[in-house]
Amino acid sequence: MAGEPTGLGGDMVGHARAVAQTVREALTEWRRRPPVSNGAAISELLAYATRDISASK
């Protein structure tokens, strides 16, 4: 049924964990070297997420 919560499949759980870890690492780095803009931060995170998901396939 539409709108009903469902569990994530095994691959999705792994992807979510990998991306979450990368975001934590990025936030730690950004405390020392903040991104130049919000747009740059978003681009960096999207690039990391793409890398993490591609690497785990």
mmCIF file of N, CA, C and O in Angstrom:
data_model
loop_
_atom_site.group_PDB
_atom_site.id
_atom_site.type_symbol
_atom_site.label_atom_id
_atom_site.label_comp_id
_atom_site.label_asym_id
_atom_site.label_seq_id
_atom_site.Cartn_x
_atom_site.Cartn_y
_atom_site.Cartn_z
ATOM 1 N N MET A 1 0.845 -1.174 0.000
ATOM 2 C CA MET A 1 0.000 0.000 0.000
ATOM 3 C C MET A 1 0.896 1.244 0.000
ATOM 4 O O MET A 1 1.896 1.300 0.710
ATOM 5 N N ALA A 2 0.551 2.228 -0.763
ATOM 6 C CA ALA A 2 1.325 3.467 -0.855
ATOM 7 C C ALA A 2 1.378 4.159 0.498
ATOM 8 O O ALA A 2 0.391 4.247 1.214
ATOM 9 N N GLY A 3 2.541 4.647 0.838
ATOM 10 C CA GLY A 3 2.708 5.378 2.092
ATOM 11 C C GLY A 3 3.020 4.508 3.294
ATOM 12 O O GLY A 3 3.288 5.013 4.373
ATOM 13 N N GLU A 4 2.992 3.203 3.113
ATOM 14 C CA GLU A 4 3.307 2.296 4.213
ATOM 15 C C GLU A 4 4.827 2.151 4.338
ATOM 16 O O GLU A 4 5.525 2.022 3.334
ATOM 17 N N PRO A 5 5.339 2.170 5.573
ATOM 18 C CA PRO A 5 6.787 1.990 5.739
ATOM 19 C C PRO A 5 7.199 0.557 5.393
ATOM 20 O O PRO A 5 6.447 -0.385 5.609
ATOM 21 N N THR A 6 8.374 0.444 4.826
ATOM 22 C CA THR A 6 8.933 -0.864 4.514
ATOM 23 C C THR A 6 10.397 -0.867 4.944
ATOM 24 O O THR A 6 11.018 0.182 5.103
ATOM 25 N N GLY A 7 10.944 -2.032 5.121
ATOM 26 C CA GLY A 7 12.346 -2.150 5.468
ATOM 27 C C GLY A 7 13.223 -1.987 4.241
ATOM 28 O O GLY A 7 12.775 -2.174 3.111
ATOM 29 N N LEU A 8 14.458 -1.618 4.480
ATOM 30 C CA LEU A 8 15.416 -1.500 3.379
ATOM 31 C C LEU A 8 16.002 -2.864 3.075
ATOM 32 O O LEU A 8 16.260 -3.657 3.981
ATOM 33 N N GLY A 9 16.253 -3.112 1.808
ATOM 34 C CA GLY A 9 16.927 -4.339 1.422
ATOM 35 C C GLY A 9 18.381 -4.310 1.872
ATOM 36 O O GLY A 9 18.922 -3.259 2.227
ATOM 37 N N GLY A 10 19.019 -5.445 1.880
ATOM 38 C CA GLY A 10 20.400 -5.562 2.356
ATOM 39 C C GLY A 10 21.369 -4.605 1.685
ATOM 40 O O GLY A 10 22.194 -3.987 2.343
ATOM 41 N N ASP A 11 21.261 -4.462 0.364
ATOM 42 C CA ASP A 11 22.158 -3.552 -0.351
ATOM 43 C C ASP A 11 21.937 -2.109 0.079
ATOM 44 O O ASP A 11 22.883 -1.348 0.258
ATOM 45 N N MET A 12 20.679 -1.741 0.233
ATOM 46 C CA MET A 12 20.365 -0.357 0.611
ATOM 47 C C MET A 12 20.883 -0.040 2.013
ATOM 48 O O MET A 12 21.374 1.058 2.259
ATOM 49 N N VAL A 13 20.794 -0.987 2.916
ATOM 50 C CA VAL A 13 21.307 -0.780 4.278
ATOM 51 C C VAL A 13 22.809 -0.555 4.223
ATOM 52 O O VAL A 13 23.336 0.362 4.848
ATOM 53 N N GLY A 14 23.490 -1.349 3.439
ATOM 54 C CA GLY A 14 24.934 -1.186 3.293
ATOM 55 C C GLY A 14 25.301 0.152 2.686
ATOM 56 O O GLY A 14 26.232 0.818 3.148
ATOM 57 N N HIS A 15 24.565 0.562 1.658
ATOM 58 C CA HIS A 15 24.816 1.863 1.037
ATOM 59 C C HIS A 15 24.582 2.989 2.038
ATOM 60 O O HIS A 15 25.385 3.921 2.135
ATOM 61 N N ALA A 16 23.485 2.907 2.767
ATOM 62 C CA ALA A 16 23.155 3.956 3.736
ATOM 63 C C ALA A 16 24.224 4.056 4.812
ATOM 64 O O ALA A 16 24.623 5.162 5.205
ATOM 65 N N ARG A 17 24.708 2.931 5.282
ATOM 66 C CA ARG A 17 25.768 2.948 6.310
ATOM 67 C C ARG A 17 27.058 3.553 5.765
ATOM 68 O O ARG A 17 27.720 4.333 6.445
ATOM 69 N N ALA A 18 27.426 3.181 4.551
ATOM 70 C CA ALA A 18 28.652 3.712 3.950
ATOM 71 C C ALA A 18 28.558 5.222 3.767
ATOM 72 O O ALA A 18 29.491 5.964 4.102
ATOM 73 N N VAL A 19 27.427 5.689 3.261
ATOM 74 C CA VAL A 19 27.251 7.129 3.043
ATOM 75 C C VAL A 19 27.211 7.865 4.378
ATOM 76 O O VAL A 19 27.821 8.929 4.517
ATOM 77 N N ALA A 20 26.540 7.306 5.382
ATOM 78 C CA ALA A 20 26.484 7.948 6.698
ATOM 79 C C ALA A 20 27.880 8.085 7.298
ATOM 80 O O ALA A 20 28.222 9.135 7.868
ATOM 81 N N GLN A 21 28.701 7.063 7.152
ATOM 82 C CA GLN A 21 30.073 7.134 7.662
ATOM 83 C C GLN A 21 30.865 8.212 6.927
ATOM 84 O O GLN A 21 31.603 8.987 7.540
ATOM 85 N N THR A 22 30.697 8.287 5.639
ATOM 86 C CA THR A 22 31.387 9.309 4.851
ATOM 87 C C THR A 22 30.946 10.705 5.262
ATOM 88 O O THR A 22 31.776 11.620 5.363
ATOM 89 N N VAL A 23 29.658 10.894 5.514
ATOM 90 C CA VAL A 23 29.161 12.201 5.957
ATOM 91 C C VAL A 23 29.790 12.565 7.297
ATOM 92 O O VAL A 23 30.233 13.705 7.494
ATOM 93 N N ARG A 24 29.873 11.615 8.218
ATOM 94 C CA ARG A 24 30.537 11.893 9.516
ATOM 95 C C ARG A 24 31.985 12.319 9.304
ATOM 96 O O ARG A 24 32.470 13.265 9.939
ATOM 97 N N GLU A 25 32.685 11.628 8.416
ATOM 98 C CA GLU A 25 34.080 11.979 8.139
ATOM 99 C C GLU A 25 34.187 13.363 7.499
ATOM 100 O O GLU A 25 35.089 14.135 7.835
ATOM 101 N N ALA A 26 33.270 13.669 6.589
ATOM 102 C CA ALA A 26 33.282 14.986 5.942
ATOM 103 C C ALA A 26 33.030 16.087 6.969
ATOM 104 O O ALA A 26 33.697 17.130 6.946
ATOM 105 N N LEU A 27 32.088 15.878 7.874
ATOM 106 C CA LEU A 27 31.800 16.887 8.893
ATOM 107 C C LEU A 27 33.013 17.129 9.790
ATOM 108 O O LEU A 27 33.307 18.274 10.147
ATOM 109 N N THR A 28 33.720 16.076 10.117
ATOM 110 C CA THR A 28 34.941 16.219 10.922
ATOM 111 C C THR A 28 35.969 17.056 10.172
ATOM 112 O O THR A 28 36.574 17.968 10.734
ATOM 113 N N GLU A 29 36.161 16.756 8.887
ATOM 114 C CA GLU A 29 37.106 17.511 8.061
ATOM 115 C C GLU A 29 36.650 18.961 7.908
ATOM 116 O O GLU A 29 37.465 19.884 7.940
ATOM 117 N N TRP A 30 35.359 19.184 7.749
ATOM 118 C CA TRP A 30 34.840 20.539 7.551
ATOM 119 C C TRP A 30 35.004 21.413 8.789
ATOM 120 O O TRP A 30 34.999 22.630 8.686
ATOM 121 N N ARG A 31 35.157 20.803 9.939
ATOM 122 C CA ARG A 31 35.443 21.614 11.142
ATOM 123 C C ARG A 31 36.831 22.247 11.030
ATOM 124 O O ARG A 31 37.063 23.332 11.523
ATOM 125 N N ARG A 32 37.738 21.545 10.377
ATOM 126 C CA ARG A 32 39.101 22.070 10.160
ATOM 127 C C ARG A 32 39.177 22.930 8.905
ATOM 128 O O ARG A 32 39.912 23.904 8.850
ATOM 129 N N ARG A 33 38.431 22.521 7.862
ATOM 130 C CA ARG A 33 38.467 23.206 6.569
ATOM 131 C C ARG A 33 37.048 23.279 6.027
ATOM 132 O O ARG A 33 36.601 22.396 5.298
ATOM 133 N N PRO A 34 36.319 24.340 6.396
ATOM 134 C CA PRO A 34 34.927 24.439 5.946
ATOM 135 C C PRO A 34 34.833 24.561 4.422
ATOM 136 O O PRO A 34 35.727 25.122 3.786
ATOM 137 N N PRO A 35 33.748 24.041 3.850
ATOM 138 C CA PRO A 35 33.549 24.216 2.408
ATOM 139 C C PRO A 35 33.340 25.700 2.094
ATOM 140 O O PRO A 35 32.917 26.469 2.954
ATOM 141 N N VAL A 36 33.635 26.091 0.878
ATOM 142 C CA VAL A 36 33.547 27.502 0.509
ATOM 143 C C VAL A 36 32.111 27.994 0.404
ATOM 144 O O VAL A 36 31.861 29.195 0.498
ATOM 145 N N SER A 37 31.158 27.061 0.198
ATOM 146 C CA SER A 37 29.754 27.446 0.090
ATOM 147 C C SER A 37 28.884 26.224 0.355
ATOM 148 O O SER A 37 29.371 25.089 0.359
ATOM 149 N N ASN A 38 27.596 26.472 0.533
ATOM 150 C CA ASN A 38 26.663 25.354 0.682
ATOM 151 C C ASN A 38 26.635 24.501 -0.578
ATOM 152 O O ASN A 38 26.568 23.278 -0.505
ATOM 153 N N GLY A 39 26.693 25.168 -1.727
ATOM 154 C CA GLY A 39 26.703 24.431 -2.987
ATOM 155 C C GLY A 39 27.907 23.510 -3.104
ATOM 156 O O GLY A 39 27.788 22.377 -3.574
ATOM 157 N N ALA A 40 29.061 24.007 -2.678
ATOM 158 C CA ALA A 40 30.276 23.187 -2.713
ATOM 159 C C ALA A 40 30.144 22.000 -1.762
ATOM 160 O O ALA A 40 30.569 20.882 -2.088
ATOM 161 N N ALA A 41 29.543 22.224 -0.598
ATOM 162 C CA ALA A 41 29.352 21.141 0.367
ATOM 163 C C ALA A 41 28.430 20.067 -0.208
ATOM 164 O O ALA A 41 28.722 18.871 -0.109
ATOM 165 N N ILE A 42 27.342 20.491 -0.815
ATOM 166 C CA ILE A 42 26.397 19.544 -1.414
ATOM 167 C C ILE A 42 27.071 18.753 -2.531
ATOM 168 O O ILE A 42 26.942 17.526 -2.600
ATOM 169 N N SER A 43 27.805 19.437 -3.386
ATOM 170 C CA SER A 43 28.503 18.758 -4.480
ATOM 171 C C SER A 43 29.500 17.742 -3.950
ATOM 172 O O SER A 43 29.611 16.628 -4.486
ATOM 173 N N GLU A 44 30.223 18.114 -2.909
ATOM 174 C CA GLU A 44 31.211 17.206 -2.319
ATOM 175 C C GLU A 44 30.525 15.969 -1.743
ATOM 176 O O GLU A 44 30.950 14.838 -1.991
ATOM 177 N N LEU A 45 29.440 16.171 -0.991
ATOM 178 C CA LEU A 45 28.729 15.035 -0.406
ATOM 179 C C LEU A 45 28.132 14.125 -1.475
ATOM 180 O O LEU A 45 28.175 12.896 -1.342
ATOM 181 N N LEU A 46 27.572 14.715 -2.516
ATOM 182 C CA LEU A 46 27.014 13.889 -3.592
ATOM 183 C C LEU A 46 28.100 13.075 -4.294
ATOM 184 O O LEU A 46 27.887 11.911 -4.648
ATOM 185 N N ALA A 47 29.258 13.680 -4.495
ATOM 186 C CA ALA A 47 30.368 12.953 -5.115
ATOM 187 C C ALA A 47 30.815 11.800 -4.226
ATOM 188 O O ALA A 47 31.060 10.688 -4.708
ATOM 189 N N TYR A 48 30.909 12.046 -2.917
ATOM 190 C CA TYR A 48 31.291 10.977 -1.984
ATOM 191 C C TYR A 48 30.251 9.868 -1.979
ATOM 192 O O TYR A 48 30.592 8.678 -1.973
ATOM 193 N N ALA A 49 28.957 10.233 -1.949
ATOM 194 C CA ALA A 49 27.893 9.226 -1.930
ATOM 195 C C ALA A 49 27.938 8.383 -3.194
ATOM 196 O O ALA A 49 27.812 7.146 -3.130
ATOM 197 N N THR A 50 28.142 9.027 -4.332
ATOM 198 C CA THR A 50 28.249 8.282 -5.595
ATOM 199 C C THR A 50 29.422 7.323 -5.538
ATOM 200 O O THR A 50 29.301 6.149 -5.939
ATOM 201 N N ARG A 51 30.547 7.786 -5.035
ATOM 202 C CA ARG A 51 31.733 6.924 -4.916
ATOM 203 C C ARG A 51 31.453 5.732 -3.993
ATOM 204 O O ARG A 51 31.773 4.595 -4.318
ATOM 205 N N ASP A 52 30.849 6.015 -2.834
ATOM 206 C CA ASP A 52 30.584 4.943 -1.870
ATOM 207 C C ASP A 52 29.647 3.880 -2.437
ATOM 208 O O ASP A 52 29.877 2.687 -2.268
ATOM 209 N N ILE A 53 28.607 4.325 -3.128
ATOM 210 C CA ILE A 53 27.638 3.379 -3.678
ATOM 211 C C ILE A 53 28.249 2.600 -4.826
ATOM 212 O O ILE A 53 28.063 1.388 -4.928
ATOM 213 N N SER A 54 29.012 3.269 -5.675
ATOM 214 C CA SER A 54 29.656 2.580 -6.802
ATOM 215 C C SER A 54 30.684 1.570 -6.334
ATOM 216 O O SER A 54 30.795 0.479 -6.901
ATOM 217 N N ALA A 55 31.403 1.899 -5.275
ATOM 218 C CA ALA A 55 32.454 1.017 -4.760
ATOM 219 C C ALA A 55 31.875 -0.237 -4.130
ATOM 220 O O ALA A 55 32.539 -1.276 -4.101
ATOM 221 N N SER A 56 30.649 -0.150 -3.621
ATOM 222 C CA SER A 56 30.086 -1.311 -2.923
ATOM 223 C C SER A 56 29.268 -2.221 -3.843
ATOM 224 O O SER A 56 28.675 -3.169 -3.382
ATOM 225 N N LYS A 57 29.254 -1.942 -5.134
ATOM 226 C CA LYS A 57 28.515 -2.806 -6.069
ATOM 227 C C LYS A 57 29.355 -3.971 -6.474
ATOM 228 O O LYS A 57 30.501 -3.977 -6.528
#
